Amino acid sequence: MDVGTHNHAVLMSQDRDGQVLTEPVPGGVAGDVLVGTGTAPSHHGELLQGLFEDGGRLRRGLVTLPCSLFASEATVRLSSWEPELRVTPTWKTKSLSAARDTLAALGLDTYGGVLELRGDVAVGRGLGSSTSDVTAAILAVLSATGRHLAPERIARIAVGAEVATDPLIFDRLVLFAQREGEVIEDFHRPVLPMEVVGFSYADAEIDTLSWPAARYTPWEIEYFRSLRGLLRRAVGRGDTADLGRIATASARINQRILPVPHFDRLLQTAEESGALGIQVAHSGTVAGLLFDSRQAQLESQVALATRRLNQLRFTDNWRYTAGSDSHGTHVRES
């Protein structure tokens, strides 16, 4: 039976165990226009990225630092009368592919319509602009159809559209295999409260997919094992100081792969201003100084760090609180 062409169309879904379920579409709904909106935040690069042992094999993985400053929003209008799904702007083809794959996963691939994307996530900076768009598109389809998919399923759809994706759909810290769309380890807690003074150190965009995969040394791989254990302990204890050390250690390793200019001066700035450490986008051109949001001297620390960044000519800088939900990942029914 073609969904939307009969009075008793059938919708397909999955239960929590991934089993396919079906339910009838209420009479008349199949011929109506279904409208939904989804919003997805950006991220600010990574707290940790490398190669990690998992089940006897090594897997590339990362832990992203969420960012509430920027976000993508998608609106989709679906109809069984439309021959195909289109996207605007037309170059957002990854988001279009993700929306179509979501409809197919729901058994609604006969629906067409228009997917509209808008947002303020800079492209090619390491802020996850592509993943923000793709995730928002998936959530918009789910909103329009009134359906739900597990975060893991959404992540797999995203990686199918992008080749590599970020774990923006998760509301907590996870060690995530970005090219497989799978969680390597779930830390079961959101990011610890930290103030981020972010900055851009280059104007050029980076094509993440064309960037060669990092080749790590045996010593670095063993070091990643230690950093993963330290991260697990830091999250469990709520220890932002250790989190800053982990981010700095990961940024140091990445200097061999995608160096941040004046890195030694940035380390001095972090020490002088009382920052917890430095984090970077491992395949982008943004970085940040991390501060304890609960520190009594926070404002003076941030002011000093900003002055030092300006002296280094990193004048394109900003500030936000990691963990803020002003740009949460969510769907809205229209």
C-alpha positions as semicolon CSV with decimal commas, in nm:
position;residue;x (nm);y (nm);z (nm)
1;M;0,000;0,000;0,000
2;D;0,135;0,348;-0,089
3;V;0,130;0,572;0,214
4;G;-0,092;0,873;0,155
5;T;-0,291;0,734;-0,139
6;H;-0,557;0,545;0,057
7;N;-0,791;0,640;0,336
8;H;-0,631;0,384;0,568
9;A;-0,261;0,449;0,522
10;V;-0,010;0,292;0,757
11;L;0,281;0,456;0,938
12;M;0,583;0,249;1,038
13;S;0,799;0,308;1,347
14;Q;1,030;0,132;1,589
15;D;0,997;0,053;1,955
16;R;1,281;0,097;2,206
17;D;1,429;-0,236;2,101
18;G;1,437;-0,136;1,735
19;Q;1,141;-0,352;1,635
20;V;0,924;-0,218;1,353
21;L;0,577;-0,111;1,456
22;T;0,287;0,007;1,243
23;E;-0,003;0,231;1,323
24;P;-0,280;0,371;1,105
25;V;-0,273;0,732;0,997
26;P;-0,594;0,908;1,110
27;G;-0,835;0,961;0,824
28;G;-0,749;1,263;0,612
29;V;-0,403;1,318;0,756
30;A;-0,228;1,138;0,472
31;G;-0,348;1,397;0,221
32;D;-0,266;1,699;0,436
33;V;0,055;1,900;0,450
34;L;0,263;1,796;0,749
35;V;0,482;2,072;0,895
36;G;0,759;2,034;1,147
37;T;1,055;2,229;1,283
38;G;1,382;2,110;1,436
39;T;1,670;2,297;1,597
40;A;2,024;2,172;1,658
41;P;2,312;2,359;1,825
42;S;2,670;2,383;1,710
43;H;2,972;2,263;1,903
44;H;3,308;2,426;1,974
45;G;3,550;2,162;1,859
46;E;3,662;1,883;2,086
47;L;3,769;1,823;2,443
48;L;3,938;1,503;2,330
49;Q;3,998;1,338;1,994
50;G;4,212;1,042;1,900
51;L;4,231;0,666;1,859
52;F;4,078;0,445;2,128
53;E;4,071;0,073;2,203
54;D;3,725;-0,077;2,194
55;G;3,648;-0,447;2,196
56;G;3,994;-0,545;2,084
57;R;4,021;-0,294;1,800
58;L;4,118;0,070;1,762
59;R;3,850;0,322;1,670
60;R;3,868;0,691;1,594
61;G;3,661;0,884;1,843
62;L;3,597;1,227;1,990
63;V;3,429;1,409;2,275
64;T;3,276;1,736;2,159
65;L;3,242;2,058;2,356
66;P;2,882;2,180;2,314
67;C;2,823;2,542;2,218
68;S;2,502;2,739;2,274
69;L;2,604;3,044;2,071
70;F;2,513;2,915;1,726
71;A;2,245;2,686;1,587
72;S;2,071;2,557;1,276
73;E;1,695;2,547;1,233
74;A;1,505;2,342;0,979
75;T;1,141;2,356;0,870
76;V;0,991;2,085;0,654
77;R;0,656;2,079;0,473
78;L;0,560;1,730;0,363
79;S;0,281;1,608;0,138
80;S;0,201;1,279;-0,028
81;W;0,103;1,483;-0,333
82;E;0,455;1,620;-0,384
83;P;0,670;1,407;-0,618
84;E;0,998;1,466;-0,435
85;L;1,159;1,640;-0,140
86;R;1,357;1,956;-0,221
87;V;1,586;2,173;-0,009
88;T;1,660;2,542;0,019
89;P;1,933;2,661;0,000
90;T;1,989;2,409;-0,278
91;W;2,351;2,339;-0,180
92;K;2,245;2,183;0,154
93;T;2,245;1,840;-0,008
94;K;2,362;1,652;0,302
95;S;2,059;1,774;0,495
96;L;1,832;1,677;0,206
97;S;1,981;1,327;0,203
98;A;1,933;1,297;0,581
99;A;1,570;1,408;0,559
100;R;1,499;1,156;0,281
101;D;1,671;0,877;0,477
102;T;1,463;0,965;0,783
103;L;1,142;0,939;0,582
104;A;1,259;0,603;0,449
105;A;1,335;0,483;0,802
106;L;0,978;0,574;0,898
107;G;0,829;0,403;0,594
108;L;0,720;0,739;0,453
109;D;0,951;0,773;0,155
110;T;0,657;0,848;-0,077
111;Y;0,630;1,192;0,082
112;G;0,780;1,497;-0,089
113;G;0,782;1,867;-0,015
114;V;1,024;2,139;0,087
115;L;1,299;2,144;0,349
116;E;1,417;2,493;0,451
117;L;1,736;2,552;0,649
118;R;1,862;2,862;0,823
119;G;2,116;2,930;1,095
120;D;2,426;3,114;1,208
121;V;2,686;2,837;1,234
122;A;2,999;2,941;1,042
123;V;3,106;2,691;0,775
124;G;3,450;2,529;0,774
125;R;3,553;2,651;1,119
126;G;3,515;2,331;1,318
127;L;3,184;2,434;1,475
128;G;2,988;2,142;1,329
129;S;2,784;2,342;1,076
130;S;2,709;2,037;0,861
131;T;2,603;1,822;1,155
132;S;2,386;2,105;1,292
133;D;2,202;2,127;0,960
134;V;2,169;1,751;0,920
135;T;2,048;1,698;1,278
136;A;1,797;1,983;1,252
137;A;1,664;1,835;0,926
138;I;1,614;1,492;1,083
139;L;1,438;1,644;1,384
140;A;1,213;1,852;1,159
141;V;1,096;1,538;0,977
142;L;1,029;1,365;1,309
143;S;0,836;1,671;1,427
144;A;0,624;1,684;1,111
145;T;0,537;1,315;1,127
146;G;0,493;1,303;1,504
147;R;0,744;1,022;1,527
148;H;1,050;0,945;1,740
149;L;1,382;0,774;1,677
150;A;1,646;0,688;1,933
151;P;1,951;0,919;1,938
152;E;2,169;0,629;1,820
153;R;1,946;0,579;1,515
154;I;1,953;0,952;1,438
155;A;2,333;0,947;1,463
156;R;2,353;0,663;1,212
157;I;2,130;0,850;0,968
158;A;2,350;1,158;1,011
159;V;2,673;0,971;0,945
160;G;2,514;0,814;0,637
161;A;2,450;1,162;0,501
162;E;2,778;1,320;0,610
163;V;3,036;1,037;0,616
164;A;3,156;1,181;0,947
165;T;2,930;1,345;1,204
166;D;2,934;1,493;1,553
167;P;2,723;1,366;1,846
168;L;2,503;1,677;1,869
169;I;2,191;1,467;1,921
170;F;2,314;1,347;2,260
171;D;2,239;1,558;2,568
172;R;2,545;1,429;2,754
173;L;2,915;1,366;2,706
174;V;2,995;1,063;2,495
175;L;3,309;0,925;2,334
176;F;3,177;0,899;1,981
177;A;3,303;0,719;1,670
178;Q;3,242;1,003;1,426
179;R;3,279;0,797;1,108
180;E;3,061;0,511;1,233
181;G;2,788;0,700;1,415
182;E;2,828;0,489;1,729
183;V;2,893;0,561;2,094
184;I;3,219;0,408;2,216
185;E;3,159;0,511;2,576
186;D;2,872;0,696;2,744
187;F;2,975;0,909;3,042
188;H;2,608;0,957;3,140
189;R;2,651;1,321;3,240
190;P;2,636;1,656;3,061
191;V;2,943;1,871;3,017
192;L;3,075;2,018;3,341
193;P;3,002;2,391;3,383
194;M;3,279;2,591;3,218
195;E;3,318;2,938;3,073
196;V;3,466;2,935;2,724
197;V;3,654;3,224;2,569
198;G;3,661;3,117;2,207
199;F;3,853;3,262;1,917
200;S;3,926;3,205;1,551
201;Y;4,290;3,185;1,447
202;A;4,248;3,172;1,067
203;D;4,009;3,302;0,805
204;A;4,037;3,002;0,571
205;E;3,772;2,732;0,575
206;I;3,868;2,367;0,619
207;D;3,694;2,085;0,435
208;T;3,679;1,828;0,713
209;L;3,618;1,533;0,483
210;S;3,914;1,615;0,260
211;W;4,144;1,660;0,558
212;P;4,365;1,351;0,593
213;A;4,293;1,128;0,891
214;A;4,550;1,176;1,168
215;R;4,817;0,909;1,203
216;Y;4,895;0,864;1,570
217;T;5,208;0,711;1,716
218;P;5,196;0,408;1,948
219;W;5,287;0,637;2,238
220;E;4,997;0,873;2,153
221;I;4,753;0,582;2,131
222;E;4,859;0,467;2,477
223;Y;4,829;0,825;2,602
224;F;4,472;0,841;2,468
225;R;4,394;0,539;2,685
226;S;4,510;0,733;2,992
227;L;4,321;1,046;2,892
228;R;4,002;0,846;2,846
229;G;4,035;0,705;3,196
230;L;4,107;1,050;3,336
231;L;3,802;1,188;3,155
232;R;3,583;0,916;3,303
233;R;3,706;1,007;3,650
234;A;3,679;1,383;3,592
235;V;3,317;1,360;3,479
236;G;3,230;1,132;3,771
237;R;3,384;1,370;4,023
238;G;3,278;1,692;3,855
239;D;3,644;1,792;3,827
240;T;3,677;2,078;3,578
241;A;4,051;2,113;3,647
242;D;4,114;1,763;3,511
243;L;3,884;1,834;3,219
244;G;4,099;2,133;3,131
245;R;4,415;1,920;3,150
246;I;4,260;1,660;2,918
247;A;4,162;1,923;2,662
248;T;4,511;2,076;2,672
249;A;4,678;1,738;2,631
250;S;4,460;1,659;2,329
251;A;4,531;2,004;2,182
252;R;4,906;1,947;2,226
253;I;4,889;1,623;2,027
254;N;4,689;1,796;1,756
255;Q;4,965;2,056;1,714
256;R;5,152;1,799;1,507
257;I;4,851;1,760;1,278
258;L;4,678;2,099;1,255
259;P;4,885;2,352;1,452
260;V;4,735;2,654;1,623
261;P;4,967;2,955;1,580
262;H;5,133;3,097;1,892
263;F;5,040;2,786;2,087
264;D;5,315;2,836;2,347
265;R;5,196;3,191;2,405
266;L;4,843;3,061;2,446
267;L;4,964;2,817;2,709
268;Q;5,125;3,110;2,890
269;T;4,802;3,306;2,861
270;A;4,607;3,014;3,009
271;E;4,845;2,994;3,306
272;E;4,857;3,369;3,359
273;S;4,479;3,413;3,349
274;G;4,400;3,109;3,563
275;A;4,233;2,914;3,283
276;L;4,168;2,543;3,322
277;G;4,328;2,477;2,983
278;I;4,298;2,506;2,608
279;Q;4,069;2,318;2,371
280;V;4,073;2,318;1,993
281;A;3,869;2,211;1,695
282;H;4,082;1,921;1,575
283;S;3,968;1,975;1,216
284;G;3,884;2,344;1,222
285;T;4,013;2,692;1,292
286;V;3,859;2,772;1,630
287;A;3,995;2,719;1,979
288;G;3,905;2,824;2,331
289;L;4,035;2,895;2,677
290;L;3,838;2,711;2,946
291;F;3,753;2,863;3,284
292;D;3,576;2,740;3,595
293;S;3,237;2,915;3,590
294;R;3,225;2,903;3,970
295;Q;3,556;3,086;4,017
296;A;3,511;3,410;4,216
297;Q;3,767;3,591;3,998
298;L;3,607;3,474;3,674
299;E;3,541;3,819;3,525
300;S;3,894;3,946;3,580
301;Q;4,035;3,617;3,448
302;V;3,829;3,641;3,131
303;A;3,918;4,007;3,084
304;L;4,290;3,931;3,109
305;A;4,262;3,637;2,869
306;T;4,074;3,851;2,616
307;R;4,340;4,121;2,632
308;R;4,613;3,864;2,570
309;L;4,421;3,716;2,276
310;N;4,387;4,061;2,123
311;Q;4,760;4,116;2,167
312;L;4,819;3,796;1,972
313;R;4,588;3,938;1,701
314;F;4,314;3,684;1,775
315;T;4,061;3,965;1,770
316;D;3,771;3,751;1,646
317;N;3,671;3,611;1,984
318;W;3,357;3,537;2,184
319;R;3,239;3,398;2,516
320;Y;2,976;3,151;2,630
321;T;2,899;2,906;2,907
322;A;2,938;2,540;2,810
323;G;2,627;2,347;2,899
324;S;2,388;2,639;2,843
325;D;2,067;2,515;2,682
326;S;1,973;2,838;2,505
327;H;2,020;2,646;2,181
328;G;1,914;2,298;2,280
329;T;1,858;2,013;2,037
330;H;1,483;1,975;2,007
331;V;1,181;1,948;1,783
332;R;0,882;2,173;1,772
333;E;0,547;2,087;1,626
334;S;0,408;2,359;1,401
